[in-house]
Every structure is written in structure tokens, then in C-alpha cells.
Tab-separated table of C-alpha atoms and ligand atoms in Angstrom:
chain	number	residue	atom	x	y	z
P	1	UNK	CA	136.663	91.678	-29.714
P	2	UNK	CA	134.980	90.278	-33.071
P	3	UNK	CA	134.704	87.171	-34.740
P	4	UNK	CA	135.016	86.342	-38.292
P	5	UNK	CA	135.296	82.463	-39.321
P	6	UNK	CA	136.770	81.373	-43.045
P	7	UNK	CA	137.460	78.672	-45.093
P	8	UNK	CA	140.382	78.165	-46.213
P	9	UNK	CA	142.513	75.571	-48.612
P	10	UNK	CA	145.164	74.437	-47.416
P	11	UNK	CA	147.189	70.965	-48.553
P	12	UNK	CA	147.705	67.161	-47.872
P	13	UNK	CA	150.317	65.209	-47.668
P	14	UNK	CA	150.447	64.297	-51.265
P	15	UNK	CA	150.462	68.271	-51.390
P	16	UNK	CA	147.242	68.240	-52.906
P	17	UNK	CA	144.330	71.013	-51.687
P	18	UNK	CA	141.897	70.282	-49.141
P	19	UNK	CA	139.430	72.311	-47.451
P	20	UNK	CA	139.831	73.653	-44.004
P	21	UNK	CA	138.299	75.928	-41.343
P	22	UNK	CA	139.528	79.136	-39.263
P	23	UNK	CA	138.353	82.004	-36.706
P	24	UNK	CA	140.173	85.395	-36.474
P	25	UNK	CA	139.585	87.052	-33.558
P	26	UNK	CA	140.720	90.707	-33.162
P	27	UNK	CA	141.296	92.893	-30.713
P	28	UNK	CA	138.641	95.576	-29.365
P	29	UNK	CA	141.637	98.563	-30.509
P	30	UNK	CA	144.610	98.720	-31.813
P	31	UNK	CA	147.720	99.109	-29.247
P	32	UNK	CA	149.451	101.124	-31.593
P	33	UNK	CA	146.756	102.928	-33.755
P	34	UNK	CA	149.230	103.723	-36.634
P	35	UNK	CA	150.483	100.264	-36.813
P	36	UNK	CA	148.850	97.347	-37.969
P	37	UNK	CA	148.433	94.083	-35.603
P	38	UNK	CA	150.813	92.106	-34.254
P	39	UNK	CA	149.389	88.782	-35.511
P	40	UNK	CA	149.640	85.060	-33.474
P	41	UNK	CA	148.492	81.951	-34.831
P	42	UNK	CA	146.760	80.083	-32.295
P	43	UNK	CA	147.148	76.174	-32.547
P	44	UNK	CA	144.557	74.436	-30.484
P	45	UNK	CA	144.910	71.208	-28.577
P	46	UNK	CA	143.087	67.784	-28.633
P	47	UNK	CA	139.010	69.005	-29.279
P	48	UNK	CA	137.377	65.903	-30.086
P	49	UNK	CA	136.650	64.292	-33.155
P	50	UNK	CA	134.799	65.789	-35.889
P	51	UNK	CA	133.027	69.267	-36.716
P	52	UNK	CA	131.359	70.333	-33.838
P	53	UNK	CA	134.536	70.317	-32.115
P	54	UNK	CA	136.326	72.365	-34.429
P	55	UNK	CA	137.451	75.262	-32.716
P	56	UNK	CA	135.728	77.576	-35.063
P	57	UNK	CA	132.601	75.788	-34.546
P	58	UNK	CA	132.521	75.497	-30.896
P	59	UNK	CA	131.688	77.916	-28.428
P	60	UNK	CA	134.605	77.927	-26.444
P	61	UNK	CA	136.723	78.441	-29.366
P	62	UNK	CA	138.823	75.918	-27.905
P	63	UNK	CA	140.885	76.890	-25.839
P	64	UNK	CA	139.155	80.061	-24.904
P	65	UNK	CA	141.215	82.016	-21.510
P	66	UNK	CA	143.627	79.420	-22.362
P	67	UNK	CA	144.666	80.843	-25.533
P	68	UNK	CA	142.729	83.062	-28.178
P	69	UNK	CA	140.772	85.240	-25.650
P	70	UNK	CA	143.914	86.049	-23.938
P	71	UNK	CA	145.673	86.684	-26.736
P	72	UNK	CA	143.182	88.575	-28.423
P	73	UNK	CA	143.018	90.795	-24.943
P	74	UNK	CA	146.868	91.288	-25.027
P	75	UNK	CA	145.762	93.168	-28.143
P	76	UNK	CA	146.826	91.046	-30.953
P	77	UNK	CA	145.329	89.567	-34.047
P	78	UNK	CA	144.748	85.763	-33.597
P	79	UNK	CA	144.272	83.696	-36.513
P	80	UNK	CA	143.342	80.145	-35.114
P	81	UNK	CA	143.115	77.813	-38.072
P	82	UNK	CA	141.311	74.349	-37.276
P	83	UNK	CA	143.096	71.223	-38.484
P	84	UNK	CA	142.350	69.905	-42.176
P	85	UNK	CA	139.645	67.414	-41.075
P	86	UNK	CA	137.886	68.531	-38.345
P	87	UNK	CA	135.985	71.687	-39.293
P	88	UNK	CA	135.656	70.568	-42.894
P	89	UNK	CA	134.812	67.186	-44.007
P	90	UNK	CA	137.805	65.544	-46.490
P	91	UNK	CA	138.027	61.647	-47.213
P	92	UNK	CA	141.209	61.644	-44.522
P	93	UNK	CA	139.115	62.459	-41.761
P	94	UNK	CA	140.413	64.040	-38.661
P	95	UNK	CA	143.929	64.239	-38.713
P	96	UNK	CA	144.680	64.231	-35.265
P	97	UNK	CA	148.338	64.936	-34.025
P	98	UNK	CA	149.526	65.509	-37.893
P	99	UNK	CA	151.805	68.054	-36.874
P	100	UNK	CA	153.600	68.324	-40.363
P	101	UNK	CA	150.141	69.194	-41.564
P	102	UNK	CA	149.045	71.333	-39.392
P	103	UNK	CA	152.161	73.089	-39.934
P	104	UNK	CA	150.475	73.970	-43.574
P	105	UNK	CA	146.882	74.667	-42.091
P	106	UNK	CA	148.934	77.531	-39.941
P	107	UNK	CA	150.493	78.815	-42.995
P	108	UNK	CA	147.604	78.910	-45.408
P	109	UNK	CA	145.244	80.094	-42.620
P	110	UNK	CA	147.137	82.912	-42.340
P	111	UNK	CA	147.614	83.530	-46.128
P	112	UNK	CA	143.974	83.319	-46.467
P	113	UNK	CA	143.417	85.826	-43.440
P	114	UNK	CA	145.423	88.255	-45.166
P	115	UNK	CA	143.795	88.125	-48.168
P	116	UNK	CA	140.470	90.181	-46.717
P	117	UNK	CA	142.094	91.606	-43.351
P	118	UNK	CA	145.653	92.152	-44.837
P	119	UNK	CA	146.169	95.414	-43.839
P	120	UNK	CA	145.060	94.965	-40.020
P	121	UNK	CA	148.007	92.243	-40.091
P	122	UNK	CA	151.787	92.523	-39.439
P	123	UNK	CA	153.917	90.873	-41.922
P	124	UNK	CA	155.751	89.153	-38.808
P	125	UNK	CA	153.816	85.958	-37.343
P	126	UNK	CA	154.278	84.117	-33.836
P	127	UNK	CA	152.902	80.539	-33.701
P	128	UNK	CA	151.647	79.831	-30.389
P	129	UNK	CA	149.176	76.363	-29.163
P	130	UNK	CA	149.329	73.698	-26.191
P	131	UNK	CA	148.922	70.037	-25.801
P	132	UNK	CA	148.457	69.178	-30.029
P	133	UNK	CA	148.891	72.713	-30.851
P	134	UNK	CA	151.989	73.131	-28.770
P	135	UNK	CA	152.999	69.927	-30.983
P	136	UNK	CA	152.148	71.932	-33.956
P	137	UNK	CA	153.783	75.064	-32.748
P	138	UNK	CA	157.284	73.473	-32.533
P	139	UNK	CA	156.738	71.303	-35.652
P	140	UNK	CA	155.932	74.816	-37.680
P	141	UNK	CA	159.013	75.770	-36.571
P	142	UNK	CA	160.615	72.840	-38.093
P	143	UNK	CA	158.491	72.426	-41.368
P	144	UNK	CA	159.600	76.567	-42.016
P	145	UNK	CA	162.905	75.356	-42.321
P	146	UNK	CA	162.837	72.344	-44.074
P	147	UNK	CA	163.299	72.247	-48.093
P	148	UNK	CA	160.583	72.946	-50.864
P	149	UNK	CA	157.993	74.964	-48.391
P	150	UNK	CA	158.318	78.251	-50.312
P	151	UNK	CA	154.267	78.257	-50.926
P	152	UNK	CA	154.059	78.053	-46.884
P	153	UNK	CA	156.694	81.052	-46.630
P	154	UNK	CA	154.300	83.082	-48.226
P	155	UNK	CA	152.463	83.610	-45.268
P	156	UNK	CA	155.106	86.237	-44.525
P	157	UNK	CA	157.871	86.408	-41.704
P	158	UNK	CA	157.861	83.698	-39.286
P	159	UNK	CA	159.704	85.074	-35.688
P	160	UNK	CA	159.201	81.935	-33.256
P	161	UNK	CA	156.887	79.863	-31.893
P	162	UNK	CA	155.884	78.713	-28.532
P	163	UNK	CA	155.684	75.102	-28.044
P	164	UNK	CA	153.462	74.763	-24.571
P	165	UNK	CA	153.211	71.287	-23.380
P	166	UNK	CA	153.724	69.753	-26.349
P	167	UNK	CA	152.208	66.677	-27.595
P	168	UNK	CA	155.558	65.640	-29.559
P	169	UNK	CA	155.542	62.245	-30.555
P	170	UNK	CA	152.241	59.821	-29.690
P	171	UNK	CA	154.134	56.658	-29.758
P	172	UNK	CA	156.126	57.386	-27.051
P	173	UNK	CA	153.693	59.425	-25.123
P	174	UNK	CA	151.172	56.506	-24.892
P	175	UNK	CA	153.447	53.755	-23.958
P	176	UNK	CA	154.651	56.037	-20.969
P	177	UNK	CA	151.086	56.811	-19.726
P	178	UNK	CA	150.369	53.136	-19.437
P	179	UNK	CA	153.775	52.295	-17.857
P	180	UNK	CA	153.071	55.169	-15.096
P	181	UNK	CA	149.388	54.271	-14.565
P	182	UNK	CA	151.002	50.717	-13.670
P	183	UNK	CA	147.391	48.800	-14.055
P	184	UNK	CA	145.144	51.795	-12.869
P	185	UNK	CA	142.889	53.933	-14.948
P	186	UNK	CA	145.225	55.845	-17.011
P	187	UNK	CA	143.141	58.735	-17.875
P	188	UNK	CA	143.340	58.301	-21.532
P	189	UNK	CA	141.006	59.497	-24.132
P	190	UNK	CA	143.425	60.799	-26.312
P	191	UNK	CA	144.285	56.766	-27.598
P	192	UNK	CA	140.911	56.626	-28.959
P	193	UNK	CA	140.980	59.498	-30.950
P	194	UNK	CA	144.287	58.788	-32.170
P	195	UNK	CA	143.541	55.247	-33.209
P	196	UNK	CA	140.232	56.546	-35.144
P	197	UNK	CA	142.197	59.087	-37.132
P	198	UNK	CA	144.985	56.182	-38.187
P	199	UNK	CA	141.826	54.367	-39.523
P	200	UNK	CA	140.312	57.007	-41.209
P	201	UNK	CA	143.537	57.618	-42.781
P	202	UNK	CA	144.844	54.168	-44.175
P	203	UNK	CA	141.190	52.809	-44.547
P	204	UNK	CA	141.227	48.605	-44.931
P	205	UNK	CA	144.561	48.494	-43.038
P	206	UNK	CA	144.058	49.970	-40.164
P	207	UNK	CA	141.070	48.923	-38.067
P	208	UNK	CA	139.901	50.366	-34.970
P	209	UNK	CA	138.072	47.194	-33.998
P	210	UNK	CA	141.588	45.017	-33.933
P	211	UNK	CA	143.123	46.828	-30.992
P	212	UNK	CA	140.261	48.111	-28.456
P	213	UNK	CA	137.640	45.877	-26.674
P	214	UNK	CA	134.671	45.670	-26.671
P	215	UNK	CA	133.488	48.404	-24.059
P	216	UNK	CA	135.752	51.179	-25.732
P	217	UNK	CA	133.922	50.271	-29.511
P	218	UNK	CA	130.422	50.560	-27.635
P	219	UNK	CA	131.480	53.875	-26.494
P	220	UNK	CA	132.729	55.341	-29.506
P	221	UNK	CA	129.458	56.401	-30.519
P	222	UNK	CA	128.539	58.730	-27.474
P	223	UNK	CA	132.355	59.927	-27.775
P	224	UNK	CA	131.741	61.209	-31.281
P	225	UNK	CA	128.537	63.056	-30.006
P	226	UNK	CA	130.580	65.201	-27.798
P	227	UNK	CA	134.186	66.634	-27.727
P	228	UNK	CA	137.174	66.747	-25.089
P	229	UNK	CA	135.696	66.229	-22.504
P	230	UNK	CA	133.066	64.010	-23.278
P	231	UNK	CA	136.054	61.850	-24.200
P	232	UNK	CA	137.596	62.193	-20.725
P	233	UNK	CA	134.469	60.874	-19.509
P	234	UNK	CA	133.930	57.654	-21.447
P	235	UNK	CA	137.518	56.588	-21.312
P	236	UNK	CA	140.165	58.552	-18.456
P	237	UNK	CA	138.566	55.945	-15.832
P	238	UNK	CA	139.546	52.275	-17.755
P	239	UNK	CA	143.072	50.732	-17.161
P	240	UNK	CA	144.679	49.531	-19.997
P	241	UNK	CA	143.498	46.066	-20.359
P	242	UNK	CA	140.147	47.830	-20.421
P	243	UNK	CA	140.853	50.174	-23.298
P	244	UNK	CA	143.323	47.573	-25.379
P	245	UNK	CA	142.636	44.118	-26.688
P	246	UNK	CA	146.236	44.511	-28.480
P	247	UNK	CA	148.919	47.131	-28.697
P	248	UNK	CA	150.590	45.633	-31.700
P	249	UNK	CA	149.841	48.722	-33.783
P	250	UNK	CA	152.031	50.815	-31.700
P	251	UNK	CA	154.772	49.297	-33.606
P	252	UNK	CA	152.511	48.784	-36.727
P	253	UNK	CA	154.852	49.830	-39.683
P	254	UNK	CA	151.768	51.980	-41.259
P	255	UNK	CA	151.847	53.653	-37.918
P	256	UNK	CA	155.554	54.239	-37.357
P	257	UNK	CA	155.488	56.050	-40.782
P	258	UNK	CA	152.848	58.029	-40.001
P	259	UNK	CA	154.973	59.538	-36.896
P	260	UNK	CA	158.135	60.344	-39.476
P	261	UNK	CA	155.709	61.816	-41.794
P	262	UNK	CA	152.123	63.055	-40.912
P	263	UNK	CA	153.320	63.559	-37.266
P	264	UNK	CA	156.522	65.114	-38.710
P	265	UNK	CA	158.665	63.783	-35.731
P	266	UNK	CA	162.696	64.711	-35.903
P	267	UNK	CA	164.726	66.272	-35.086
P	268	UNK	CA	164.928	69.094	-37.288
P	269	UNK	CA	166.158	72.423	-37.461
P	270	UNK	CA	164.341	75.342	-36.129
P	271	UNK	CA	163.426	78.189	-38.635
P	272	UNK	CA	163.018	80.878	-35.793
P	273	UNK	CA	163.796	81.122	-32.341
P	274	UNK	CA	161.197	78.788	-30.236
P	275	UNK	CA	160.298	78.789	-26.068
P	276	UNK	CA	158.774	75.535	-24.959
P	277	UNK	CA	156.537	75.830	-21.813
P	278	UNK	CA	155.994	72.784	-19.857
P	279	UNK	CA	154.312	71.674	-16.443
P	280	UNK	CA	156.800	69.447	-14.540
P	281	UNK	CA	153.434	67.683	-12.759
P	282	UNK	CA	151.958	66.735	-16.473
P	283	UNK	CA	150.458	63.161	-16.790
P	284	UNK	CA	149.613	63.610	-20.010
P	285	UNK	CA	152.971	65.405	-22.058
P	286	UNK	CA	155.778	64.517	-19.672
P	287	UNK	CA	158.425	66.749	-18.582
P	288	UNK	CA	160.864	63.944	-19.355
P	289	UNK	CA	159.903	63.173	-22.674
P	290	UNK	CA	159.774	67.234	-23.810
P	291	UNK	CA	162.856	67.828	-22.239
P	292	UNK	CA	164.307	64.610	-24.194
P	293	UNK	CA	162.677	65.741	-27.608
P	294	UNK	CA	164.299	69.612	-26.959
P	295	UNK	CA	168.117	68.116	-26.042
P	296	UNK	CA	167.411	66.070	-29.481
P	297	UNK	CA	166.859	69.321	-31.272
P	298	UNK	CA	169.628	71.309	-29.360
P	299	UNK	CA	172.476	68.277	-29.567
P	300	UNK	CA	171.626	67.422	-33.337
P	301	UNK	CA	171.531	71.368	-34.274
P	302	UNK	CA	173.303	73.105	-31.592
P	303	UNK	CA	172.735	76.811	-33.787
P	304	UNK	CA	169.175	76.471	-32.418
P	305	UNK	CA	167.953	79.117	-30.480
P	306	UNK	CA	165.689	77.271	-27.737
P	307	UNK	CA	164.537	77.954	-23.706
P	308	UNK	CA	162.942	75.392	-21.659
P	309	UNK	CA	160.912	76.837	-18.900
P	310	UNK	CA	159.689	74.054	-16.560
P	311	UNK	CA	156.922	74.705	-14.408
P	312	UNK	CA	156.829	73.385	-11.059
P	313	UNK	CA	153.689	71.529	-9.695
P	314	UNK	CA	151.827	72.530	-13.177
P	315	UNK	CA	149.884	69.894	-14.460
P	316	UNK	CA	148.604	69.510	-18.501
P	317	UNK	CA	145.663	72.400	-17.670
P	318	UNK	CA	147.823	74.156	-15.411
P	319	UNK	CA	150.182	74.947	-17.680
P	320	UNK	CA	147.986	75.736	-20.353
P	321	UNK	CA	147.524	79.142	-18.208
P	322	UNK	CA	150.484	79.715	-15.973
P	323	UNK	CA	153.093	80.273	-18.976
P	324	UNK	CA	151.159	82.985	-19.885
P	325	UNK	CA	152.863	85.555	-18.158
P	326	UNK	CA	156.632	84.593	-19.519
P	327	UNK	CA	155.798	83.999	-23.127
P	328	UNK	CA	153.590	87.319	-23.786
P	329	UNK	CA	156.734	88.781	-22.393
P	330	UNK	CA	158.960	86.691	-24.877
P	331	UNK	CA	156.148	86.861	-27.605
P	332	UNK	CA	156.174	90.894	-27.191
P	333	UNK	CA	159.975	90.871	-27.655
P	334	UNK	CA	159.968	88.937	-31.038
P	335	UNK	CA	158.133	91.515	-32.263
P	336	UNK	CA	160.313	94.196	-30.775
P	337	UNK	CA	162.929	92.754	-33.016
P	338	UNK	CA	165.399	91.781	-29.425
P	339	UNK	CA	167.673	89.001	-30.604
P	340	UNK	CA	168.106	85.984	-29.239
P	341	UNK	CA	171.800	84.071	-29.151
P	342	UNK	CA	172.238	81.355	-30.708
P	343	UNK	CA	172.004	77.482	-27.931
P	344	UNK	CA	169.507	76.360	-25.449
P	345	UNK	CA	168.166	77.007	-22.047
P	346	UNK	CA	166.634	75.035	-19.736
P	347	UNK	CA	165.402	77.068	-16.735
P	348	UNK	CA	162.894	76.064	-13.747
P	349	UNK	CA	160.155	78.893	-13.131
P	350	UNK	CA	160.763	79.687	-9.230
P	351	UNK	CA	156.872	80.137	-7.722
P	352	UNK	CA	155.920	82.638	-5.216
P	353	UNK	CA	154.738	80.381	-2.661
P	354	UNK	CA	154.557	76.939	-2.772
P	355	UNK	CA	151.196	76.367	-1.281
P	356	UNK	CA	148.946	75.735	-4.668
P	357	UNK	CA	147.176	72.859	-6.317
P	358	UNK	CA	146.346	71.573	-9.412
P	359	UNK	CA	143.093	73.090	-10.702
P	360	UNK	CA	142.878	73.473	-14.731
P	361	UNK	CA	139.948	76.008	-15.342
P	362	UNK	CA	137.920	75.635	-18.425
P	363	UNK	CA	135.668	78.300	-19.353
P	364	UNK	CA	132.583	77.356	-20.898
P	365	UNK	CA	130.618	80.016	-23.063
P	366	UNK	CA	127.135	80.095	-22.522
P	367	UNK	CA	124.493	79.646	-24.901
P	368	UNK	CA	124.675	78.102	-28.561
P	369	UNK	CA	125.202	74.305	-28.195
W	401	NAG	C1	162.636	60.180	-20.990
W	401	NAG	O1	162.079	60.207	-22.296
W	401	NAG	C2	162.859	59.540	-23.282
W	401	NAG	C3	162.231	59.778	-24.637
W	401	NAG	O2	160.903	59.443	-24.709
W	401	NAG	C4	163.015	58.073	-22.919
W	401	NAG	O3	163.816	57.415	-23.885
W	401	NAG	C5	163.613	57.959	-21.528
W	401	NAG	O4	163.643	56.601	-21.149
W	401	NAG	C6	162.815	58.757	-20.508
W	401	NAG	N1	163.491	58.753	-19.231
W	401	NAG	C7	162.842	58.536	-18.082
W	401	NAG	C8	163.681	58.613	-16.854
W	401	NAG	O5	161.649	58.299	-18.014
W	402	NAG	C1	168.729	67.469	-21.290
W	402	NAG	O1	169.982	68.108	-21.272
W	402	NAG	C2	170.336	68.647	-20.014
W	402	NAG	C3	171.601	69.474	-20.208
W	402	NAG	O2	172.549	68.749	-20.911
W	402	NAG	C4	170.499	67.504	-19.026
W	402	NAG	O3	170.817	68.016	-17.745
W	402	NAG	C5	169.156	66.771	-18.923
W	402	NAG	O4	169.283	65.642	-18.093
W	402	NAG	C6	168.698	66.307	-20.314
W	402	NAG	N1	167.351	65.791	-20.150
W	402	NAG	C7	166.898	64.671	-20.750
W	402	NAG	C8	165.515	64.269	-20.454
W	402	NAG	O5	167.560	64.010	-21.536
């Protein structure tokens, strides 16, 4: 394969530009050789805070196996933009889980792609990410359709995304993860990067230091020295009185906006046909509350056309890889133009054997830092 990393503008959510970041990885040859790629946009998941997470600055290319290397070795272009924030630095910060925006760093990524590689690229585009990028998968699909996004259109025809364990909405996700860890560690990191993006975004009225204690604000310096996992690390083990002196600004008006808005949460319309993949074992992005967010879509726009695939025994990292085998075959057959009708599905995956366990595998690239 080869490499290339960009920058890119893309917008906020004033609509004004703002630098971002991007890799493109290509294939090693062309599947068809008189034809150009068919291109994916890879949407990444939670990285960490800050530019040496970015994707396009990290040498797993988050998620490596567990997106663009497979993709890239199913022999399509990958354009993997990273969000507005995290690969380049902008006054905002990291906008983590700003699925409406990252909606826009998918479309100008691409547009700016095409503007040196353009012939290598189909005109049609799948969006495809897990965890946050599964998020931002379905909420491309929704942005597509909505109103006054002709400038995002230009990044050419949009054929479907695939939403895999998506992240959907963070203010019910995190209430559920402390309801199920019911006073045990609740394996959260992802609470502390939220909460540091909220106050890099409405600086003065949103302070990290109001709603964590003590031990979580003398970690946050060795957490922003590392990435994911680092995160997992320094936090998954505390409870919730451990992590939270207060979880008033769950309900913090500032905070409920930014769900409608920078999150982008619906329901909306679909532009394009969309699969969601999701493990039915995930502590993190809950079967429940993905299958509640796709009957949303489906019941308030029944002309969607939307499958559910649930995943037996699959965990969050599980599921990052298992899917993989049903939506190439669905990705492949957007691109071979085969329709699909109009309603949803919701099907269980039926597994060869039942005797597996939970292991997520993350690759690690050697070398570099
Ligand atoms: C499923 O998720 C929805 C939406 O988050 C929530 O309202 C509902 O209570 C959940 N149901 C169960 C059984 O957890
Ligand atoms: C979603 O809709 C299906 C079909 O109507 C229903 O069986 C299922 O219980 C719903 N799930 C949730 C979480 O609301």
C-alpha cells in the first residue's frame, strides 16, 4: 500500500474554515485496472486527545486491521480524515464525538483528496468508522440529507454508510454505563475526554475541575501524554464516585445543546442507504441504545433504507472486526449499483459455533513513537 497525509480545510460550526488533517491509503493495484478506485472514507473511533493521536499521526493509523488496512487490502482507496481538532491545532480544541462536524471533515477530506489523486478516485463514496466514527458514519448519512449542505455534496456521490457500533448520543451512553457498572469500576475513559472537549469548547463555562475529583484532574496530565489506551489505563478501573464529584453537567443546558448541534443527534433522514453493525455483548455502545436510536430513525422516516445486524457475544473490539465480512459484502454491492428497498431490518448474525470469547486485537506498528 502507500501513504500520503494532507491538510485539509474543512468548517466549524459557525461554518467558518478550520484546518484539519488526513491519510489516504491506497491499494498495492488496482482491482479493476481500467477503472479508477472504489473510494471509502474511514471514520476512526475515540484516539485520545490531541495530535499525537490523530490517526494520521499515529502509527497505527488508528484503527489499523480494524479498519484502513483492511480496507485498503480489499483493494479500495481509503481516505481517513482526522477530526477538526485533533491533528491540527484550532482554538475549539478536540472536538470529540461532534458528529455533525465530522460529517464536514468526511466531506472536505475527500474533496481535498480529489484535488491531487482525483483520477485514482470513483465519483461514488462509502462512509465507513466504529465506536465515534461509526457515530460519524450514520450522522454523515444524516447531515447529506439535511438542507443547505450543497458545499459538502461536492465531494461527489454519497451511496451509504456503515454505522459499526456507534457512539450515537454521549448523554445517554454515559448515564447507562454507570447504571450497569452499579458502583464498580465502570471502565470509562471516554467521560474524561468528553468532558475536556466541552471545556475547550465553551471556555469560562464549562470547567473540567467542577465535575471530576481530585484523582481524575491529577491524572489528566499523563492521559494527555498518551492516547486510547493510555486513557483506559488511568481511568477504566475507578467507579463512579471516583471519577465524578458532580454529574450536574449531564443535564447542563450548554451541554444538552451541544448533543442537538455539535453531536448532531436526531432523528433525521438518511441520504443513502446505511447498515449498522453492532456487538450484542458491548459495554461501551449498547445494543439497546443502537437498536433504540435505529427504530427512532426507521419509525420517524419509515422511507429509510436501514439493516441492523446484531452480533452475538461481540463485545466493543470484537465487533470492530467481526462485521467485516458482511459489510465488504454490502459495501461491494453499493458500488455494484444493487438496490436496496425502501424499510428496516433488524437481523441477528447466526455464529458457527458458539464456543468463542471476547478478545479485541489491536495491532501495534512497530517503530516510530
Ligand atoms: C434502551 O435505550 C433507550 C434509549 O437510550 C432507553 O430509553 C431505554 O430505557 C433502554 N431500554 C433498556 C431496557 O435498557
Ligand atoms: C426496535 O423495533 C423492533 C421492531 O419493531 C422491536 O422488536 C424492538 O424491541 C425495538 N427495540 C428497541 C430497543 O426499541
Amino acid at each position: 500500500m502507500s501513504i500520503s497525509r494532507l491538510l485539509y480545510v474543512t468548517e466549524d460550526i459557525d461554518r467558518k474554515p478550520i484546518p484539519a488533517s488526513a491519510f489516504v491509503l491506497l491499494p498495492y493495484n488496482k482491482p479493476d485496472p481500467n477503472k479508477p478506485l472504489n473510494t471509502l472514507v474511514w471514520t476512526h473511533g475515540t484516539a485520545g486527545w490531541g495530535r499525537k493521536c490523530a490517526p494520521s499521526n499515529h502509527k497505527d493509523l488508528y484503527y489499523e486491521w480494524q479498519g484502513p488496512y483492511a480496507l485498503a487490502t480489499a483493494g479500495y482507496a481509503v481516505i481517513a480524515p482526522d477530526y477538526a481538532g485533533q491533528g491540527s491545532d484550532i482554538p475549539q480544541g478536540f472536538m470529540y464525538e461532534a458528529g455533525f462536524l465530522h460529517a464536514a471533515d468526511v466531506a472536505y477530506g475527500l474533496i481535498a483528496a480529489r484535488q491531487v489523486i482525483g483520477e485514482l478516485l470513483s465519483k461514488e463514496y462509502v462512509v465507513v468508522g466504529h465506536s465515534e466514527g461509526g457515530m460519524t458514519a450514520w450522522r454523515t448519512n444524516e447531515r447529506l440529507a439535511l438542507p443547505g449542505q450543497e458545499n459538502l455534496l461536492k465531494a461527489g456521490k454519497f451511496i451509504g454508510s456503515v454505522a459499526n457500533s456507534p457512539a450515537l448520543r454521549p448523554l445517554d451512553l454515559i448515564p447507562e454505563s454507570i447504571r450497569r457498572a452499579n458502583g464498580g469500576p465502570i471502565g470509562d475513559a471516554v467521560s474524561v475526554f468528553f468532558l475536556q472537549s466541552l471545556a475547550g469548547l465553551f471556555p469560562g463555562q464549562f470547567k473540567v475541575e467542577d465535575y471530576v475529583t481530585d484523582t481524575v484532574l491529577a491524572r489528566i496530565p499523563l492521559v494527555n501524554q498518551g492516547c486510547l489506551l493510555s486513557g483506559r489505563a488511568l481511568f477504566a478501573g475507578l467507579t463512579a464516585d471516583q471519577l465524578f464529584k458532580d454529574l450536574s453537567w449531564l443535564k447542563h443546558p450548554l451541554v444538552v445543546d451541544w448533543q442537538k448541534r455539535y453531536n448532531g443527534a436526531g432523528p433525521h433522514a438518511l441520504a443513502a442507504p446505511l447498515l449498522v453493525v453492532q456487538g450484542i455483548e458491548d459495554p461501551l455502545t449498547y445494543a439497546n441504545n443502537t437498536e433504540w436510536d435505529f427504530n427512532q430513525t426507521c419509525s420517524h422516516f419509515p422511507d429509510s433504507r436501514a439493516t441492523l445486524l446484531l452480533y452475538p457475544g461481540a463485545d466493543h473490539n470484537v465487533a470492530a472486526q467481526v462485521p467485516q465480512l458482511d459489510y465488504l459484502k454490502w459495501i461491494a454491492d453499493r458500488f455494484a449499483g444493487v438496490k436496496v428497498s425502501k424499510g428496516c431490518e433488524i437481523r441477528e448474525v447466526e455464529t458457527v459455533t458458539t464456543r468463542y470469547r471476547n478478545v479485541g486485537a489491536f495491532y501495534s506498528g512497530a517503530g516510530g513513537g
